[in-house]
PDB file of C-alpha atoms in Angstrom:
ATOM      1  CA  UNK A   1       3.450 -13.410   7.760  1.00 97.00           C
ATOM      2  CA  UNK A   2       3.389 -13.039   4.213  1.00 98.00           C
ATOM      3  CA  UNK A   3       2.583  -9.260   3.013  1.00 98.00           C
ATOM      4  CA  UNK A   4       2.102  -8.203  -0.245  1.00 98.00           C
ATOM      5  CA  UNK A   5       2.806  -4.599  -1.269  1.00 98.00           C
ATOM      6  CA  UNK A   6       1.788  -3.215  -4.699  1.00 98.00           C
ATOM      7  CA  UNK A   7       2.796   0.236  -6.279  1.00 98.00           C
ATOM      8  CA  UNK A   8       1.357   1.379  -9.198  1.00 97.00           C
ATOM      9  CA  UNK A   9       2.019   4.766 -10.769  1.00 91.00           C
ATOM     10  CA  UNK A  10       0.496   7.404  -8.989  1.00 89.00           C
ATOM     11  CA  UNK A  11       1.928  10.189  -7.082  1.00 94.00           C
ATOM     12  CA  UNK A  12       2.704   9.414  -3.562  1.00 96.00           C
ATOM     13  CA  UNK A  13       5.780   6.750  -4.025  1.00 98.00           C
ATOM     14  CA  UNK A  14       7.278   7.654  -0.784  1.00 98.00           C
ATOM     15  CA  UNK A  15       3.927   5.855   1.318  1.00 98.00           C
ATOM     16  CA  UNK A  16       5.215   2.652  -0.265  1.00 98.00           C
ATOM     17  CA  UNK A  17       8.679   3.412   0.200  1.00 98.00           C
ATOM     18  CA  UNK A  18       8.200   4.445   3.761  1.00 98.00           C
ATOM     19  CA  UNK A  19       6.054   0.986   4.317  1.00 98.00           C
ATOM     20  CA  UNK A  20       8.986  -1.229   2.701  1.00 98.00           C
ATOM     21  CA  UNK A  21      11.253   0.775   5.171  1.00 98.00           C
ATOM     22  CA  UNK A  22       9.388   0.003   8.534  1.00 97.00           C
ATOM     23  CA  UNK A  23       8.135  -3.771   7.125  1.00 98.00           C
ATOM     24  CA  UNK A  24      12.075  -4.193   6.254  1.00 98.00           C
ATOM     25  CA  UNK A  25      12.704  -3.824  10.229  1.00 96.00           C
ATOM     26  CA  UNK A  26      10.452  -6.523  10.984  1.00 95.00           C
ATOM     27  CA  UNK A  27      11.873 -10.237  11.038  1.00 96.00           C
ATOM     28  CA  UNK A  28       8.517 -11.835  11.206  1.00 97.00           C
ATOM     29  CA  UNK A  29       7.249 -10.361   7.811  1.00 98.00           C
ATOM     30  CA  UNK A  30       7.526 -11.682   4.503  1.00 98.00           C
ATOM     31  CA  UNK A  31       6.928  -8.516   2.069  1.00 98.00           C
ATOM     32  CA  UNK A  32       6.300  -9.720  -1.666  1.00 98.00           C
ATOM     33  CA  UNK A  33       6.920  -6.120  -3.629  1.00 98.00           C
ATOM     34  CA  UNK A  34       5.834  -5.528  -7.138  1.00 98.00           C
ATOM     35  CA  UNK A  35       6.105  -2.319  -8.068  1.00 98.00           C
ATOM     36  CA  UNK A  36       4.622  -0.739 -11.502  1.00 98.00           C
ATOM     37  CA  UNK A  37       6.584   0.769 -14.240  1.00 97.00           C
ATOM     38  CA  UNK A  38       4.830   4.277 -13.674  1.00 97.00           C
ATOM     39  CA  UNK A  39       5.563   3.426  -9.996  1.00 98.00           C
ATOM     40  CA  UNK A  40       9.215   3.148 -11.119  1.00 98.00           C
ATOM     41  CA  UNK A  41       9.703   6.569 -13.046  1.00 97.00           C
ATOM     42  CA  UNK A  42       7.785   8.408 -10.355  1.00 97.00           C
ATOM     43  CA  UNK A  43      10.167   6.998  -7.711  1.00 98.00           C
ATOM     44  CA  UNK A  44      12.756   8.593  -9.711  1.00 97.00           C
ATOM     45  CA  UNK A  45      10.474  11.788 -10.580  1.00 97.00           C
ATOM     46  CA  UNK A  46       9.347  12.005  -6.725  1.00 97.00           C
ATOM     47  CA  UNK A  47      12.272  10.840  -4.396  1.00 97.00           C
ATOM     48  CA  UNK A  48      16.231  11.076  -4.421  1.00 98.00           C
ATOM     49  CA  UNK A  49      15.693   6.843  -3.996  1.00 98.00           C
ATOM     50  CA  UNK A  50      16.150   4.428  -7.299  1.00 98.00           C
ATOM     51  CA  UNK A  51      13.898   1.574  -7.882  1.00 97.00           C
ATOM     52  CA  UNK A  52      16.709  -0.687  -7.320  1.00 98.00           C
ATOM     53  CA  UNK A  53      16.796   0.751  -3.657  1.00 98.00           C
ATOM     54  CA  UNK A  54      13.411   0.359  -2.854  1.00 98.00           C
ATOM     55  CA  UNK A  55      13.156  -2.939  -4.539  1.00 98.00           C
ATOM     56  CA  UNK A  56      16.070  -4.149  -1.933  1.00 98.00           C
ATOM     57  CA  UNK A  57      13.870  -3.106   0.805  1.00 98.00           C
ATOM     58  CA  UNK A  58      11.510  -6.163   0.430  1.00 98.00           C
ATOM     59  CA  UNK A  59      12.308  -9.822   0.951  1.00 98.00           C
ATOM     60  CA  UNK A  60      10.966 -11.165  -2.725  1.00 98.00           C
ATOM     61  CA  UNK A  61      10.369  -8.621  -5.597  1.00 98.00           C
ATOM     62  CA  UNK A  62       8.005  -9.612  -8.151  1.00 98.00           C
ATOM     63  CA  UNK A  63       7.779  -8.461 -12.172  1.00 98.00           C
ATOM     64  CA  UNK A  64       4.586  -7.161 -12.401  1.00 98.00           C
ATOM     65  CA  UNK A  65       4.312  -8.672 -15.821  1.00 97.00           C
ATOM     66  CA  UNK A  66       4.342 -11.898 -14.259  1.00 98.00           C
ATOM     67  CA  UNK A  67       1.018 -13.433 -13.731  1.00 94.00           C
ATOM     68  CA  UNK A  68       2.007 -16.926 -12.841  1.00 96.00           C
ATOM     69  CA  UNK A  69       4.320 -15.517  -9.981  1.00 98.00           C
ATOM     70  CA  UNK A  70       3.610 -17.400  -6.480  1.00 98.00           C
ATOM     71  CA  UNK A  71       1.652 -14.415  -5.192  1.00 98.00           C
ATOM     72  CA  UNK A  72      -0.686 -15.110  -8.631  1.00 98.00           C
ATOM     73  CA  UNK A  73      -2.314 -17.930  -6.933  1.00 97.00           C
ATOM     74  CA  UNK A  74      -4.781 -18.307  -3.533  1.00 97.00           C
ATOM     75  CA  UNK A  75      -2.797 -21.436  -2.259  1.00 97.00           C
ATOM     76  CA  UNK A  76      -0.186 -19.294  -1.380  1.00 98.00           C
ATOM     77  CA  UNK A  77      -0.856 -18.027   1.902  1.00 98.00           C
ATOM     78  CA  UNK A  78      -0.292 -14.103   3.107  1.00 98.00           C
ATOM     79  CA  UNK A  79      -1.738 -12.316   5.609  1.00 98.00           C
ATOM     80  CA  UNK A  80      -3.361 -10.142   2.755  1.00 98.00           C
ATOM     81  CA  UNK A  81      -2.174  -6.771   0.556  1.00 98.00           C
ATOM     82  CA  UNK A  82      -1.671  -3.379   0.034  1.00 98.00           C
ATOM     83  CA  UNK A  83      -1.768  -1.118  -2.546  1.00 98.00           C
ATOM     84  CA  UNK A  84       0.516   2.139  -1.869  1.00 98.00           C
ATOM     85  CA  UNK A  85       0.153   4.910  -4.017  1.00 98.00           C
ATOM     86  CA  UNK A  86      -3.003   2.937  -5.786  1.00 98.00           C
ATOM     87  CA  UNK A  87      -3.590   4.859  -9.289  1.00 97.00           C
ATOM     88  CA  UNK A  88      -7.012   5.121 -10.469  1.00 97.00           C
ATOM     89  CA  UNK A  89      -6.376   3.105 -13.141  1.00 97.00           C
ATOM     90  CA  UNK A  90      -5.630   0.085 -10.817  1.00 98.00           C
ATOM     91  CA  UNK A  91      -8.283   0.836  -8.656  1.00 98.00           C
ATOM     92  CA  UNK A  92     -10.516   0.377 -11.470  1.00 98.00           C
ATOM     93  CA  UNK A  93      -8.753  -2.605 -12.635  1.00 98.00           C
ATOM     94  CA  UNK A  94      -9.169  -4.110  -8.852  1.00 98.00           C
ATOM     95  CA  UNK A  95     -13.072  -2.913  -8.842  1.00 98.00           C
ATOM     96  CA  UNK A  96     -13.566  -5.148 -11.969  1.00 98.00           C
ATOM     97  CA  UNK A  97     -11.096  -7.814 -11.429  1.00 96.00           C
ATOM     98  CA  UNK A  98      -9.515  -6.949 -14.536  1.00 96.00           C
ATOM     99  CA  UNK A  99      -6.285  -9.116 -13.152  1.00 94.00           C
ATOM    100  CA  UNK A 100      -4.249  -7.896 -16.455  1.00 95.00           C
ATOM    101  CA  UNK A 101      -0.981  -7.210 -14.558  1.00 98.00           C
ATOM    102  CA  UNK A 102       0.790  -8.969 -11.281  1.00 98.00           C
ATOM    103  CA  UNK A 103      -0.887  -6.124  -8.617  1.00 98.00           C
ATOM    104  CA  UNK A 104      -4.336  -6.627 -10.006  1.00 98.00           C
ATOM    105  CA  UNK A 105      -3.920 -10.231 -10.245  1.00 98.00           C
ATOM    106  CA  UNK A 106      -2.333 -10.553  -6.626  1.00 98.00           C
ATOM    107  CA  UNK A 107      -5.393  -8.238  -5.294  1.00 98.00           C
ATOM    108  CA  UNK A 108      -7.975 -10.322  -7.011  1.00 98.00           C
ATOM    109  CA  UNK A 109      -6.483 -13.300  -5.401  1.00 98.00           C
ATOM    110  CA  UNK A 110      -6.642 -11.743  -2.140  1.00 98.00           C
ATOM    111  CA  UNK A 111     -10.019 -10.602  -2.746  1.00 98.00           C
ATOM    112  CA  UNK A 112     -11.264 -14.312  -3.602  1.00 98.00           C
ATOM    113  CA  UNK A 113      -9.434 -16.021  -0.970  1.00 98.00           C
ATOM    114  CA  UNK A 114     -11.097 -13.651   1.666  1.00 98.00           C
ATOM    115  CA  UNK A 115      -8.303 -11.519   2.904  1.00 98.00           C
ATOM    116  CA  UNK A 116      -7.469  -8.352   3.644  1.00 98.00           C
ATOM    117  CA  UNK A 117      -6.971  -5.882   0.797  1.00 98.00           C
ATOM    118  CA  UNK A 118      -5.626  -2.225   1.716  1.00 98.00           C
ATOM    119  CA  UNK A 119      -6.308   0.316  -1.648  1.00 98.00           C
ATOM    120  CA  UNK A 120      -4.332   3.880  -0.508  1.00 98.00           C
ATOM    121  CA  UNK A 121      -5.967   5.867  -3.012  1.00 97.00           C
ATOM    122  CA  UNK A 122      -3.150   8.636  -4.081  1.00 90.00           C
ATOM    123  CA  UNK A 123      -5.576  10.940  -6.059  1.00 90.00           C
ATOM    124  CA  UNK A 124      -7.562  14.587  -5.062  1.00 90.00           C
ATOM    125  CA  UNK A 125     -10.212  15.924  -6.290  1.00 94.00           C
ATOM    126  CA  UNK A 126     -12.639  12.855  -6.985  1.00 95.00           C
ATOM    127  CA  UNK A 127     -15.302  13.207  -9.366  1.00 97.00           C
ATOM    128  CA  UNK A 128     -17.962  10.769  -9.055  1.00 98.00           C
ATOM    129  CA  UNK A 129     -16.567   8.093 -11.474  1.00 97.00           C
ATOM    130  CA  UNK A 130     -13.682   7.890  -8.946  1.00 97.00           C
ATOM    131  CA  UNK A 131     -15.884   7.575  -6.229  1.00 98.00           C
ATOM    132  CA  UNK A 132     -17.757   4.758  -7.339  1.00 98.00           C
ATOM    133  CA  UNK A 133     -15.108   2.661  -7.863  1.00 98.00           C
ATOM    134  CA  UNK A 134     -13.918   2.839  -4.171  1.00 98.00           C
ATOM    135  CA  UNK A 135     -17.405   2.021  -3.412  1.00 98.00           C
ATOM    136  CA  UNK A 136     -17.333  -1.093  -5.787  1.00 98.00           C
ATOM    137  CA  UNK A 137     -13.420  -1.914  -4.319  1.00 98.00           C
ATOM    138  CA  UNK A 138     -14.719  -1.335  -1.054  1.00 98.00           C
ATOM    139  CA  UNK A 139     -18.214  -3.584  -1.854  1.00 98.00           C
ATOM    140  CA  UNK A 140     -16.268  -6.345  -3.249  1.00 98.00           C
ATOM    141  CA  UNK A 141     -14.037  -6.498   0.040  1.00 98.00           C
ATOM    142  CA  UNK A 142     -11.405  -3.766  -0.331  1.00 98.00           C
ATOM    143  CA  UNK A 143     -10.538  -1.631   2.683  1.00 98.00           C
ATOM    144  CA  UNK A 144     -10.044   2.062   1.525  1.00 98.00           C
ATOM    145  CA  UNK A 145      -7.078   4.044   3.651  1.00 98.00           C
ATOM    146  CA  UNK A 146      -6.567   6.981   2.053  1.00 97.00           C
ATOM    147  CA  UNK A 147      -3.197   8.681   3.238  1.00 95.00           C
ATOM    148  CA  UNK A 148      -5.098  11.311   5.553  1.00 92.00           C
ATOM    149  CA  UNK A 149      -3.212  12.963   8.392  1.00 88.00           C
ATOM    150  CA  UNK A 150      -4.153  14.140  11.603  1.00 87.00           C
ATOM    151  CA  UNK A 151      -2.455  16.997  13.440  1.00 91.00           C
ATOM    152  CA  UNK A 152      -2.884  15.568  17.165  1.00 88.00           C
ATOM    153  CA  UNK A 153       0.487  14.615  17.126  1.00 86.00           C
ATOM    154  CA  UNK A 154       1.949  18.460  16.088  1.00 91.00           C
ATOM    155  CA  UNK A 155       3.767  16.750  13.068  1.00 93.00           C
ATOM    156  CA  UNK A 156       6.589  18.789  12.715  1.00 95.00           C
ATOM    157  CA  UNK A 157       8.301  17.579   9.502  1.00 96.00           C
ATOM    158  CA  UNK A 158       6.444  16.021   5.998  1.00 95.00           C
ATOM    159  CA  UNK A 159       7.952  13.084   7.443  1.00 95.00           C
ATOM    160  CA  UNK A 160       5.912  12.993  10.447  1.00 94.00           C
ATOM    161  CA  UNK A 161       3.068  13.225   8.229  1.00 95.00           C
ATOM    162  CA  UNK A 162       4.105  10.747   5.980  1.00 96.00           C
ATOM    163  CA  UNK A 163       4.800   7.950   8.877  1.00 95.00           C
ATOM    164  CA  UNK A 164       1.132   8.853  10.855  1.00 94.00           C
ATOM    165  CA  UNK A 165      -0.612   7.444   7.316  1.00 95.00           C
ATOM    166  CA  UNK A 166       1.491   4.617   7.253  1.00 97.00           C
ATOM    167  CA  UNK A 167       1.362   3.702  10.433  1.00 95.00           C
ATOM    168  CA  UNK A 168      -2.495   3.748  10.343  1.00 95.00           C
ATOM    169  CA  UNK A 169      -2.603   1.682   7.090  1.00 97.00           C
ATOM    170  CA  UNK A 170       0.273  -0.879   9.091  1.00 97.00           C
ATOM    171  CA  UNK A 171      -2.758  -0.753  11.874  1.00 96.00           C
ATOM    172  CA  UNK A 172      -4.998  -2.583   9.341  1.00 97.00           C
ATOM    173  CA  UNK A 173      -2.767  -5.554   9.960  1.00 98.00           C
ATOM    174  CA  UNK A 174      -2.099  -5.311  13.193  1.00 96.00           C
ATOM    175  CA  UNK A 175       1.376  -4.065  12.756  1.00 97.00           C
ATOM    176  CA  UNK A 176       2.836  -2.052  15.151  1.00 92.00           C
ATOM    177  CA  UNK A 177       4.313   1.057  14.645  1.00 89.00           C
ATOM    178  CA  UNK A 178       6.097   2.286  17.824  1.00 81.00           C
ATOM    179  CA  UNK A 179       6.941   5.683  16.160  1.00 78.00           C
ATOM    180  CA  UNK A 180       3.270   6.693  16.518  1.00 81.00           C
ATOM    181  CA  UNK A 181       1.384   9.032  19.015  1.00 78.00           C
ATOM    182  CA  UNK A 182      -1.496   7.555  19.539  1.00 80.00           C
ATOM    183  CA  UNK A 183      -4.664   9.851  20.513  1.00 79.00           C
ATOM    184  CA  UNK A 184      -5.539   8.984  24.329  1.00 80.00           C
ATOM    185  CA  UNK A 185      -7.830  11.910  24.657  1.00 81.00           C
ATOM    186  CA  UNK A 186      -5.854  14.298  26.293  1.00 77.00           C
ATOM    187  CA  UNK A 187      -5.036  15.865  23.178  1.00 62.00           C
TER     188      UNK A 187
END
């Protein structure tokens, strides 16, 4: 399976990093990553990682300016794409098919080929314009998956909360994460 992971410039890059860490352990998944300039900056601001360390977690790293990359074509088969975190700017571009960088072009290709596009927006609170963009993205085929943690698994650390949201995102591609405690109806 090939999966594209785009990281755009909003707070919450740790969600993208953790997703890449979990995918890096899977030899059956070829990960193509795109990290925007703003995401690269946020990696340095919000984490102890370097952008190069994050890139090393992917099998293939694409420059966000290279709209001629393999993942910019529908003939390059993938299972889909996750944009995590997804800035409102990137959400707006996806919702309006404004493919002026590789993250948005790859997302547009995923949508036109009827593959899964999962958008993990990391903005709060939302105004009506943001909500309309989320609706429009959903209407054209994207799955909106905010990193909303559950607490039935009694998280003890911030990592537990991050891991839960990442595992729920992976569920959308039927990628099992053994670290998640699933609801069994017994509380």
